[in-house]
CSV table of N, CA and C in Angstrom, one decimal:
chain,number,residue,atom,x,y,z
M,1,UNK,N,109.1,82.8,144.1
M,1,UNK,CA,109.9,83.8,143.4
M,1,UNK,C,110.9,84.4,144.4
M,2,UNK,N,112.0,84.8,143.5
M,2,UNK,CA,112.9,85.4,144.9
M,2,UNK,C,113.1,86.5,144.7
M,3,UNK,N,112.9,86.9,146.0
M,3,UNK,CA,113.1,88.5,146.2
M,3,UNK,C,114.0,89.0,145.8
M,4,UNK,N,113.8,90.4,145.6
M,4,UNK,CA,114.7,90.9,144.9
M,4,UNK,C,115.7,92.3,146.4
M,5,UNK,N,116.8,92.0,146.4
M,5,UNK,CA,116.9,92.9,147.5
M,5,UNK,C,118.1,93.7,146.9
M,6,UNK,N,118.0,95.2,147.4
M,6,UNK,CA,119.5,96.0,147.2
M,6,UNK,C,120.6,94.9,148.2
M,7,UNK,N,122.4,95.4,147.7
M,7,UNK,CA,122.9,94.7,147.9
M,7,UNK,C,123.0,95.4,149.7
M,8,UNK,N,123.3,94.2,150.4
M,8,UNK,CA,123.7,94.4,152.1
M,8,UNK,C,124.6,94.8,152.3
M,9,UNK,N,124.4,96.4,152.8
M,9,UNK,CA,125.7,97.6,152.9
M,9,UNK,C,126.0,97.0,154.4
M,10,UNK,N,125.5,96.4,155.1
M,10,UNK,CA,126.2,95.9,156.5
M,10,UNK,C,127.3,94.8,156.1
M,11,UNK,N,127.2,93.9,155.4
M,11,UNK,CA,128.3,93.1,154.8
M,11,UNK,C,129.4,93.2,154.3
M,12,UNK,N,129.4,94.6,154.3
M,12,UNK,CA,130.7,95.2,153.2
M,12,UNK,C,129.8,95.6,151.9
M,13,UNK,N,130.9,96.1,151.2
M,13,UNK,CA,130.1,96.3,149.7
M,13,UNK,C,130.6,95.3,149.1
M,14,UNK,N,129.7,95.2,147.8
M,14,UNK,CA,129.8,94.5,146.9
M,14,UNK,C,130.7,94.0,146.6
M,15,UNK,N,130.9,92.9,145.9
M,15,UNK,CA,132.3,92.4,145.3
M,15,UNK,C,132.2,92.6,143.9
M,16,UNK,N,133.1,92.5,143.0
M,16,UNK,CA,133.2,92.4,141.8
M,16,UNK,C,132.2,91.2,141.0
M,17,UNK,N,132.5,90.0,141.8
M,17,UNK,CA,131.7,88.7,141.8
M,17,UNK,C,130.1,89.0,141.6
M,18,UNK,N,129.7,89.8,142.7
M,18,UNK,CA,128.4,89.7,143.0
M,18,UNK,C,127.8,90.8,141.9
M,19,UNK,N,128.4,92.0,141.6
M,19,UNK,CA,128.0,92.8,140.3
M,19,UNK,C,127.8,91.8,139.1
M,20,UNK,N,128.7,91.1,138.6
M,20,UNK,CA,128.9,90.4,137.9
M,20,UNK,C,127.9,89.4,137.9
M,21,UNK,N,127.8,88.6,138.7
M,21,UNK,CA,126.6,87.5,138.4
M,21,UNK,C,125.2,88.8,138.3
M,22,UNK,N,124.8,89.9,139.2
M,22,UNK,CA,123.6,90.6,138.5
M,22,UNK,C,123.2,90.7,137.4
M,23,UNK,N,124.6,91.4,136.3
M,23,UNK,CA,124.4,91.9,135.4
M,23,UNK,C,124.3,90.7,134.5
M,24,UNK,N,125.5,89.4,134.7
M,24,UNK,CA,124.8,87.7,133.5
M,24,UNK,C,122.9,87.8,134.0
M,25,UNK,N,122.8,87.7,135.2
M,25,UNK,CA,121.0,87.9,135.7
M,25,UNK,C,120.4,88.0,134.5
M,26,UNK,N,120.4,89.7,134.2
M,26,UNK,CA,119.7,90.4,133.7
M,26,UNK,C,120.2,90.3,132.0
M,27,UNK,N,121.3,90.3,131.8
M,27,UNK,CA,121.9,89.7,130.3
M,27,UNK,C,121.1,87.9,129.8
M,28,UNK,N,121.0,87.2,130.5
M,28,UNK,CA,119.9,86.1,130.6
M,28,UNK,C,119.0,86.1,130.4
M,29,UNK,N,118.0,87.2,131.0
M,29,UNK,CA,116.7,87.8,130.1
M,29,UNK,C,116.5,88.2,129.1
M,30,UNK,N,117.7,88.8,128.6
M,30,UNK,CA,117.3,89.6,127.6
M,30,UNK,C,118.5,90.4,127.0
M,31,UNK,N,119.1,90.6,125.4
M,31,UNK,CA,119.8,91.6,125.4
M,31,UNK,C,119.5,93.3,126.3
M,32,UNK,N,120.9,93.6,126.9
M,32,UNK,CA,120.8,95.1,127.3
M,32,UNK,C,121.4,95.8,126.8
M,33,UNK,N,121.8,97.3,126.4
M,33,UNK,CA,122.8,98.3,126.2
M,33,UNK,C,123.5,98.2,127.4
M,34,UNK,N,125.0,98.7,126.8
M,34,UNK,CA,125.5,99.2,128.0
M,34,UNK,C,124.8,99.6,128.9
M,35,UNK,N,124.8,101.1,128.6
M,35,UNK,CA,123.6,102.3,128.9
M,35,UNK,C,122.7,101.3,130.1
M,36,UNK,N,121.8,100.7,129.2
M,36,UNK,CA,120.4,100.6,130.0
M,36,UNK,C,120.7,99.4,131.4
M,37,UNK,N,122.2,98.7,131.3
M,37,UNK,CA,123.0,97.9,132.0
M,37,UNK,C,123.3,98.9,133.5
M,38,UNK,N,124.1,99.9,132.6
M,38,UNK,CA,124.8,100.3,133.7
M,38,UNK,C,123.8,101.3,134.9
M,39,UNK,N,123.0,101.6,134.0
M,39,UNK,CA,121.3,102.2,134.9
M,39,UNK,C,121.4,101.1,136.3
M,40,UNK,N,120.9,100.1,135.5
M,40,UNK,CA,120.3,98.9,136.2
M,40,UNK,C,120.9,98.9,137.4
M,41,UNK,N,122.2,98.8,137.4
M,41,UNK,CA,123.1,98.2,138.1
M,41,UNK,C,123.4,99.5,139.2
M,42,UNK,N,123.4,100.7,138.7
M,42,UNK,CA,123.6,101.8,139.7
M,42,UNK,C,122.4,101.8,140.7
M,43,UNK,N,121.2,102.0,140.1
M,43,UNK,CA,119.6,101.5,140.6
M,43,UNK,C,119.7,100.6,141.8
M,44,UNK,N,120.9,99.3,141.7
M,44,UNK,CA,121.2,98.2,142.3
M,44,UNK,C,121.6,98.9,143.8
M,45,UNK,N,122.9,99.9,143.8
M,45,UNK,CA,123.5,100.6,144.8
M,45,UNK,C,125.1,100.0,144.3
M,46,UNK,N,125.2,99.4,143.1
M,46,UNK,CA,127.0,99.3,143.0
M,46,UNK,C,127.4,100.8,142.7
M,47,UNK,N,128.8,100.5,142.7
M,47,UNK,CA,129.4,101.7,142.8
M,47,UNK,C,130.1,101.8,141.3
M,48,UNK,N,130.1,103.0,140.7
M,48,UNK,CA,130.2,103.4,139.6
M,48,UNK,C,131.2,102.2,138.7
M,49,UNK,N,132.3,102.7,139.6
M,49,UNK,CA,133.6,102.1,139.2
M,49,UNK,C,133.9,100.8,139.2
M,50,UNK,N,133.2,99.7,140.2
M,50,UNK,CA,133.1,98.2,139.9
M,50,UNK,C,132.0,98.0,138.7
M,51,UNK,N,130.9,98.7,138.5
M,51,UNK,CA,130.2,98.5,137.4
M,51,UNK,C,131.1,99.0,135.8
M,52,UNK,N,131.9,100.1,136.0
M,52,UNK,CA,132.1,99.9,134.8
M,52,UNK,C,133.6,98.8,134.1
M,53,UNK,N,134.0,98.8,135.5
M,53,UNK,CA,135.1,97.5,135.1
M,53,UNK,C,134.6,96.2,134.7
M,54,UNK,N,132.9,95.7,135.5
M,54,UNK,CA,132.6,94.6,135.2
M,54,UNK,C,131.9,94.8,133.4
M,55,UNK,N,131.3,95.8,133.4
M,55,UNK,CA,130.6,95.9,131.6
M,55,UNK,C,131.8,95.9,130.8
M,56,UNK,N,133.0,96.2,131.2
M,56,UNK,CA,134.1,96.5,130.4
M,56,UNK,C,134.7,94.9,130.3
M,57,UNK,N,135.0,94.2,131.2
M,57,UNK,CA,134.9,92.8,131.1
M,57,UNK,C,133.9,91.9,130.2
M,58,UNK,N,132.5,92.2,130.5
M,58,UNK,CA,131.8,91.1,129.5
M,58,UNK,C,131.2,91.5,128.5
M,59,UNK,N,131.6,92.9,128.1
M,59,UNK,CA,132.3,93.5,126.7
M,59,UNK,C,133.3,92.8,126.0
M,60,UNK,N,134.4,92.6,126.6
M,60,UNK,CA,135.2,91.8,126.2
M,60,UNK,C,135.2,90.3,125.8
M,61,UNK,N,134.3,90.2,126.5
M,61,UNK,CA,134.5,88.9,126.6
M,61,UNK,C,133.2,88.2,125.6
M,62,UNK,N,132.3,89.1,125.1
M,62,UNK,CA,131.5,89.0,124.2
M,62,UNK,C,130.3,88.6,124.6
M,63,UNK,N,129.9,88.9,125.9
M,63,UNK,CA,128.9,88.3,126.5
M,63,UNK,C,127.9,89.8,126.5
M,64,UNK,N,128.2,91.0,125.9
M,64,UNK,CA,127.7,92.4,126.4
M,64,UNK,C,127.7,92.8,124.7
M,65,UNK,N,127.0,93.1,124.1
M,65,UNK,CA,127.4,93.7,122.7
M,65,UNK,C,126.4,94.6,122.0
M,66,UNK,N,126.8,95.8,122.0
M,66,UNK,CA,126.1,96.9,121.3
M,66,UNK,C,125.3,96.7,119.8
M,67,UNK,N,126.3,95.9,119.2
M,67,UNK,CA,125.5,95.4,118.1
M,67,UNK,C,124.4,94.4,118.0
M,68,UNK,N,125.0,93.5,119.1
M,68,UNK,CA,123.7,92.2,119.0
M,68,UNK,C,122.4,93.0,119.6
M,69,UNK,N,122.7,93.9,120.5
M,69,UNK,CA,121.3,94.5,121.3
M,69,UNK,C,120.7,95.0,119.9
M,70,UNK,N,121.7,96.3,119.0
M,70,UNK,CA,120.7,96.6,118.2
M,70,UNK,C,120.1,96.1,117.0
M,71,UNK,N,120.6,94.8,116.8
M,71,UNK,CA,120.2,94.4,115.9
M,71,UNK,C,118.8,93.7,116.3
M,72,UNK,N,118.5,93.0,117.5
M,72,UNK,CA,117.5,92.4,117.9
M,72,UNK,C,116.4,93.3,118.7
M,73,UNK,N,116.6,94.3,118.9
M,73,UNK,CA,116.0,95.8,118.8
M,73,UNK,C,115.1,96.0,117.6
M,74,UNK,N,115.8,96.1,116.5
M,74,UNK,CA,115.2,96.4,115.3
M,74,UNK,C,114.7,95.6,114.6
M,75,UNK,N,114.8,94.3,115.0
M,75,UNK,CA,114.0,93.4,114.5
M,75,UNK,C,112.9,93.1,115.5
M,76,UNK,N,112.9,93.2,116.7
M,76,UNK,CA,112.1,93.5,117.0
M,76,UNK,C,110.7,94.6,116.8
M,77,UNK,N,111.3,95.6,116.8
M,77,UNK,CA,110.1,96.6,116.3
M,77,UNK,C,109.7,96.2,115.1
M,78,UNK,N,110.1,96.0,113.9
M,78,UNK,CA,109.9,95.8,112.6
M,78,UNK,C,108.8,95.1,112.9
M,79,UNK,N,109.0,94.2,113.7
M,79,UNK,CA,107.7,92.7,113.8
M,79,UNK,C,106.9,93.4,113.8
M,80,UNK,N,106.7,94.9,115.4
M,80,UNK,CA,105.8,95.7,115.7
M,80,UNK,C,104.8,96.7,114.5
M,81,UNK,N,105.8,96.8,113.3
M,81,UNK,CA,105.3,97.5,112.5
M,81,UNK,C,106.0,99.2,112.8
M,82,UNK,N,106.9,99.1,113.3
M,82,UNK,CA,107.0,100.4,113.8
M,82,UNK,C,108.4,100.7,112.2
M,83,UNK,N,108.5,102.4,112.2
M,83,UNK,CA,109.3,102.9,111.0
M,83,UNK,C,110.6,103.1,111.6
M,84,UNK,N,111.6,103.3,110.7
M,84,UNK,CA,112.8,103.8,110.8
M,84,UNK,C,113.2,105.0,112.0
M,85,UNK,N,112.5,105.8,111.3
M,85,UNK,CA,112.6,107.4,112.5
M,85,UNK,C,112.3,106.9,114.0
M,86,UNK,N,111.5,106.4,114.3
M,86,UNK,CA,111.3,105.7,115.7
M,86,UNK,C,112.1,105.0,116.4
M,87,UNK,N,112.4,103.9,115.6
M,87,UNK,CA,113.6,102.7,116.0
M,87,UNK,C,114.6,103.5,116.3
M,88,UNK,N,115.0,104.5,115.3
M,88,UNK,CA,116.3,105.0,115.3
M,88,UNK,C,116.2,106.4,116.8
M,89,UNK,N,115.2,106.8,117.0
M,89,UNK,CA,114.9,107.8,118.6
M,89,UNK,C,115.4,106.7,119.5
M,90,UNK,N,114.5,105.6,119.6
M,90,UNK,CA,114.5,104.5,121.2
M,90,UNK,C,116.0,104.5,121.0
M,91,UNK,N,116.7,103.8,120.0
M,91,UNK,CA,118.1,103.3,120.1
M,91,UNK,C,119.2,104.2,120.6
M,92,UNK,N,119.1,105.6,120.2
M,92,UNK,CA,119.0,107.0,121.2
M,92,UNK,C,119.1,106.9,122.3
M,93,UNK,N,117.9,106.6,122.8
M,93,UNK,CA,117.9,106.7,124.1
M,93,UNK,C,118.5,106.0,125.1
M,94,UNK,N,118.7,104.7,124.5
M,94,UNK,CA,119.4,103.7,124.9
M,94,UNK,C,120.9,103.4,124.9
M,95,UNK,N,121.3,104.8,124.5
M,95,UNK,CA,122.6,104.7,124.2
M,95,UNK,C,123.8,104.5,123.1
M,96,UNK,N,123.5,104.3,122.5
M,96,UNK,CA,123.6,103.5,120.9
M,96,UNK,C,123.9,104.6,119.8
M,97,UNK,N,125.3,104.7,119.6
M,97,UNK,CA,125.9,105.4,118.3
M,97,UNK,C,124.9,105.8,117.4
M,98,UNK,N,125.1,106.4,116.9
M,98,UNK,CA,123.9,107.2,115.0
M,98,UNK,C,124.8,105.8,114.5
M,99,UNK,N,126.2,105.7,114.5
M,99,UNK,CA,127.3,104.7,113.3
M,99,UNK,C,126.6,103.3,113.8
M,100,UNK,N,126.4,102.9,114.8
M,100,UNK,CA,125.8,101.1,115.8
M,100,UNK,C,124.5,101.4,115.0
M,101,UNK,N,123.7,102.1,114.8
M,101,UNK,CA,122.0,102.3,114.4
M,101,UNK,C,121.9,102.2,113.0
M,102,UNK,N,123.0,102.9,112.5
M,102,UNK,CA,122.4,103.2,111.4
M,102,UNK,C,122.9,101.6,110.6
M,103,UNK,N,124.1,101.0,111.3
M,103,UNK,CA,124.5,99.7,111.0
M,103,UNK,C,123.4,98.5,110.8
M,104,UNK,N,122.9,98.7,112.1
M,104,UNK,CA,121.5,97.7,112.5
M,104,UNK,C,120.3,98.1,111.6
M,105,UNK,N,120.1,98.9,111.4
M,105,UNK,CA,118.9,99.8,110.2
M,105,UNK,C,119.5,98.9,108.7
M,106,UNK,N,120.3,99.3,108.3
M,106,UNK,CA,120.6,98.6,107.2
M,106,UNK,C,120.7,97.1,106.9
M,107,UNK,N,121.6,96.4,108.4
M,107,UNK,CA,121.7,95.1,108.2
M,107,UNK,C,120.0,94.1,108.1
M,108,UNK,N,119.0,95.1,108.9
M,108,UNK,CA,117.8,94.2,108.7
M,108,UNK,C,117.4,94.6,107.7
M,109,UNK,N,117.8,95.0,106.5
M,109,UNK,CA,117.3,95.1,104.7
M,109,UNK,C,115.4,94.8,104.4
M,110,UNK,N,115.4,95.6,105.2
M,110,UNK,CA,113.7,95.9,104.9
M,110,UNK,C,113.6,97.0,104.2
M,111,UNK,N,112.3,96.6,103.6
M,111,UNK,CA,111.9,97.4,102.5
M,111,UNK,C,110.7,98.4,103.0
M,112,UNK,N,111.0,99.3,103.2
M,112,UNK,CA,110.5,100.5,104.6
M,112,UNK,C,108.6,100.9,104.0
M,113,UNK,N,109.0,100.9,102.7
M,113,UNK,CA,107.6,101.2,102.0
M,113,UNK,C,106.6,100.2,102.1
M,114,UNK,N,107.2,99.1,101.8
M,114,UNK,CA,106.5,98.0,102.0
M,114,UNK,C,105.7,97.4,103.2
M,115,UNK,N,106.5,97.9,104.7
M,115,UNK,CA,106.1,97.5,105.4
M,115,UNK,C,105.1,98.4,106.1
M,116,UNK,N,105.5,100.1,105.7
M,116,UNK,CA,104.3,101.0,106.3
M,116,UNK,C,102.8,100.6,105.4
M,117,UNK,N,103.1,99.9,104.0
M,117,UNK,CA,101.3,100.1,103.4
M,117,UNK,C,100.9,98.5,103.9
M,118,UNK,N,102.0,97.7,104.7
M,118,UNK,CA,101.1,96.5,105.4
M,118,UNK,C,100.5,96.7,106.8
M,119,UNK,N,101.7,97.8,107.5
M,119,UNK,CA,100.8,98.4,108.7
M,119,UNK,C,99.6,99.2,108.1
M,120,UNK,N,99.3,100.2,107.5
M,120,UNK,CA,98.4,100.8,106.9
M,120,UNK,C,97.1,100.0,106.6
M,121,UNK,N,97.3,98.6,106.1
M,121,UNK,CA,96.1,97.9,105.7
M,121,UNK,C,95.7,97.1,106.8
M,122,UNK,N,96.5,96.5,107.4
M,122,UNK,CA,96.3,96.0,109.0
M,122,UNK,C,95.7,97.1,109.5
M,123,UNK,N,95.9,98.4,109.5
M,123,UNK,CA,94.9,99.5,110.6
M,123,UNK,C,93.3,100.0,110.1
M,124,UNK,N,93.9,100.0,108.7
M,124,UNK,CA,92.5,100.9,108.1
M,124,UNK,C,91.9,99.7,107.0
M,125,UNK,N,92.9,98.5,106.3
M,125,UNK,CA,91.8,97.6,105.6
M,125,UNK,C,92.6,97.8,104.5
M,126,UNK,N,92.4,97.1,103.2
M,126,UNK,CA,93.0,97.3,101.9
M,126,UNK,C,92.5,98.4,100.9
M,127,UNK,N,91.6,98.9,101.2
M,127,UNK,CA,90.9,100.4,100.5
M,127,UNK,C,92.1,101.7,100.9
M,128,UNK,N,92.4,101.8,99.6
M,128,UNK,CA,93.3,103.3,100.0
M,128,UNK,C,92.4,104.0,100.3
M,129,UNK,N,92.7,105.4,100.7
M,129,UNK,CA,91.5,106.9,101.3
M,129,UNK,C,91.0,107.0,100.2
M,130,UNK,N,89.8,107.4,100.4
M,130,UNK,CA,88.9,107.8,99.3
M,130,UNK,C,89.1,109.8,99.6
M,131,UNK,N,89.4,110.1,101.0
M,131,UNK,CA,89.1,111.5,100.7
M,131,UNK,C,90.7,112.5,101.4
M,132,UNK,N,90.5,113.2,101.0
M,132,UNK,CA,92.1,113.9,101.6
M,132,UNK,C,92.0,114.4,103.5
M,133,UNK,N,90.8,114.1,104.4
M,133,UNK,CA,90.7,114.0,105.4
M,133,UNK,C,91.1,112.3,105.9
M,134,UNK,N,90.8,111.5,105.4
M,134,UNK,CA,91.5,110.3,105.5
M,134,UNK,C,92.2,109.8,105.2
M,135,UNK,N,93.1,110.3,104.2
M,135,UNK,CA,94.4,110.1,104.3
M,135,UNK,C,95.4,111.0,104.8
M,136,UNK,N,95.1,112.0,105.6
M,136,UNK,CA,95.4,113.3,106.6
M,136,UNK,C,95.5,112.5,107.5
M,137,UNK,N,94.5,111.2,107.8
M,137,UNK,CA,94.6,110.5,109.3
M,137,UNK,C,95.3,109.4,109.0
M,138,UNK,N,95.5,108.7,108.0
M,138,UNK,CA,96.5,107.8,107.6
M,138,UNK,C,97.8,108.1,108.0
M,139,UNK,N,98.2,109.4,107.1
M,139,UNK,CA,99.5,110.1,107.4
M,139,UNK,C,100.3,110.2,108.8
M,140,UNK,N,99.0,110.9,109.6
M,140,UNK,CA,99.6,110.9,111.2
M,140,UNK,C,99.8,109.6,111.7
M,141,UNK,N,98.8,108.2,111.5
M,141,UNK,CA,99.3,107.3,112.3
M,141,UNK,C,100.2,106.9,111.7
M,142,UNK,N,100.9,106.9,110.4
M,142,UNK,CA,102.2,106.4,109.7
M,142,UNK,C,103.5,106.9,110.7
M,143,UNK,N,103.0,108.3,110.9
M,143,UNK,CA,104.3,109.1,111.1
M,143,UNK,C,104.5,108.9,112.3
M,144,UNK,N,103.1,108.8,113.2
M,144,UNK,CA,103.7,108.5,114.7
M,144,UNK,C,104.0,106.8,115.2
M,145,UNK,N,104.2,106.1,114.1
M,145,UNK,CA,105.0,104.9,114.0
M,145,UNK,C,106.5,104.8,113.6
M,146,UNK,N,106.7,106.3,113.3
M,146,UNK,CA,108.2,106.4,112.8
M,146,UNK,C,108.4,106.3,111.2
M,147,UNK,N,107.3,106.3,110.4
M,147,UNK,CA,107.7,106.3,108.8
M,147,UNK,C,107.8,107.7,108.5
M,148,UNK,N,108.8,107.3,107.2
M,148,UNK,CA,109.0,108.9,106.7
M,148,UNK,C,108.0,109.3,105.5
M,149,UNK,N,108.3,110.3,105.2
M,149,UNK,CA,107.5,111.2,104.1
M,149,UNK,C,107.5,109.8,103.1
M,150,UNK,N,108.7,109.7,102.4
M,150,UNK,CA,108.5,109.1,101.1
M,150,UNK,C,108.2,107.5,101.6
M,151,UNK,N,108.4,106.7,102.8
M,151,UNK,CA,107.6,105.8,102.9
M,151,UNK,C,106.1,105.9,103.1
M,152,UNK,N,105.1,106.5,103.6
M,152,UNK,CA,104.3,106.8,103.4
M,152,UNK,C,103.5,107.2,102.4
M,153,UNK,N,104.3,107.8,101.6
M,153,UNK,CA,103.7,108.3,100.1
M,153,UNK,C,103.3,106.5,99.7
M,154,UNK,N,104.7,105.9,99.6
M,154,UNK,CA,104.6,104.5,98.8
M,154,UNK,C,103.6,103.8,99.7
M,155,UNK,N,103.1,103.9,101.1
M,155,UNK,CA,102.1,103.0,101.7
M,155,UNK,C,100.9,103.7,101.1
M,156,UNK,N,100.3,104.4,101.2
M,156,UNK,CA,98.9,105.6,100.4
M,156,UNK,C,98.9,105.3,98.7
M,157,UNK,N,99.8,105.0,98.1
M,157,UNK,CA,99.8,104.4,96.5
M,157,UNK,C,100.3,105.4,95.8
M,158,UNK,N,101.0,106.6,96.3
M,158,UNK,CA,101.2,107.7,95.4
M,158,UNK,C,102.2,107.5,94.9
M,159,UNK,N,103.1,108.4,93.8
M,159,UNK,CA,104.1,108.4,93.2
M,159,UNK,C,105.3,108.3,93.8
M,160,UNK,N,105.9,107.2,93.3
M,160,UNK,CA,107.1,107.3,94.1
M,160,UNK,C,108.5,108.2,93.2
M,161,UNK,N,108.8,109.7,94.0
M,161,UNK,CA,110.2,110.0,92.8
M,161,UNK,C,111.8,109.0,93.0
M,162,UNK,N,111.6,109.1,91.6
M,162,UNK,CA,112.7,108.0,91.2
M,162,UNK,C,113.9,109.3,91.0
């Protein structure tokens, strides 16, 4: 495995070149945000202003894309079983528009109810609660998966208002 080293401030600094192959590196692994990119890369010891000329290049160039991250983001979690409200914090943090989130939320056309009462039966079994203390405990682990009120109502079997 090869070491991983900051770049060699005795050599001169960085070149444009050398930022650039880092960040394809780490773009090769895996979609990044900008954001979570340009961390990386400061972390590295580049300097502000060659990092953001190079993201602004393979932005361009289509190799860097806000959308593809959050789309593969949210399908990702989905797999996880995780809700809307959650997906939509992490993507937050990561940098990512409400207008980029709320795009990627919609384009994976999941059916939000549906999937909190299959997390719900994967956790607790196919028996709804028999008593309002256990579906008190239902509720909390729904919610700290990121589901909302009215998706959870529809995973627990209750009324859904139309």
């Amino acid at each position: 495995m090869r070491s991983r080293k900051k770049p060699d401030t005795e050599a001169g600094p960085p070149g444009p070149e050398e930022v650039r192959d880092h960040a394809l590196r780490l773009l090769a692994r895996r979609e990044h945000s900008t954001l979570e990119l340009e961390r990386k890369l400061l972390q590295r010891g580049y300097s502000p202003e060659l990092i953001e000329s190079t993201l602004s290049g393979l932005a361009a160039e289509g190799l860097l894309s806000e959308t593809r991250y959050a789309g593969e983001w949210v399908r990702s979690r989905i797999a996880r079983g995780q809700g809307p409200a959650k997906i939509r914090t992490e993507l937050r943090h990561r940098g990512l528009t409400d207008a980029q989130i709320r795009q990627a939320l919609a384009a994976a056309e999941v059916d939000w109810g549906r999937l909190a009462a299959e997390v719900r039966r994967k956790r607790f079994g196919a028996a709804l609660p028999a008593s309002l203390v256990e579906r008190a405990r239902q509720t909390r682990f729904l919610e700290a998966r990121g589901f909302t009120a009215e998706h959870i109502r529809q995973a627990l079997g209750g009324p859904s208002p139309e």
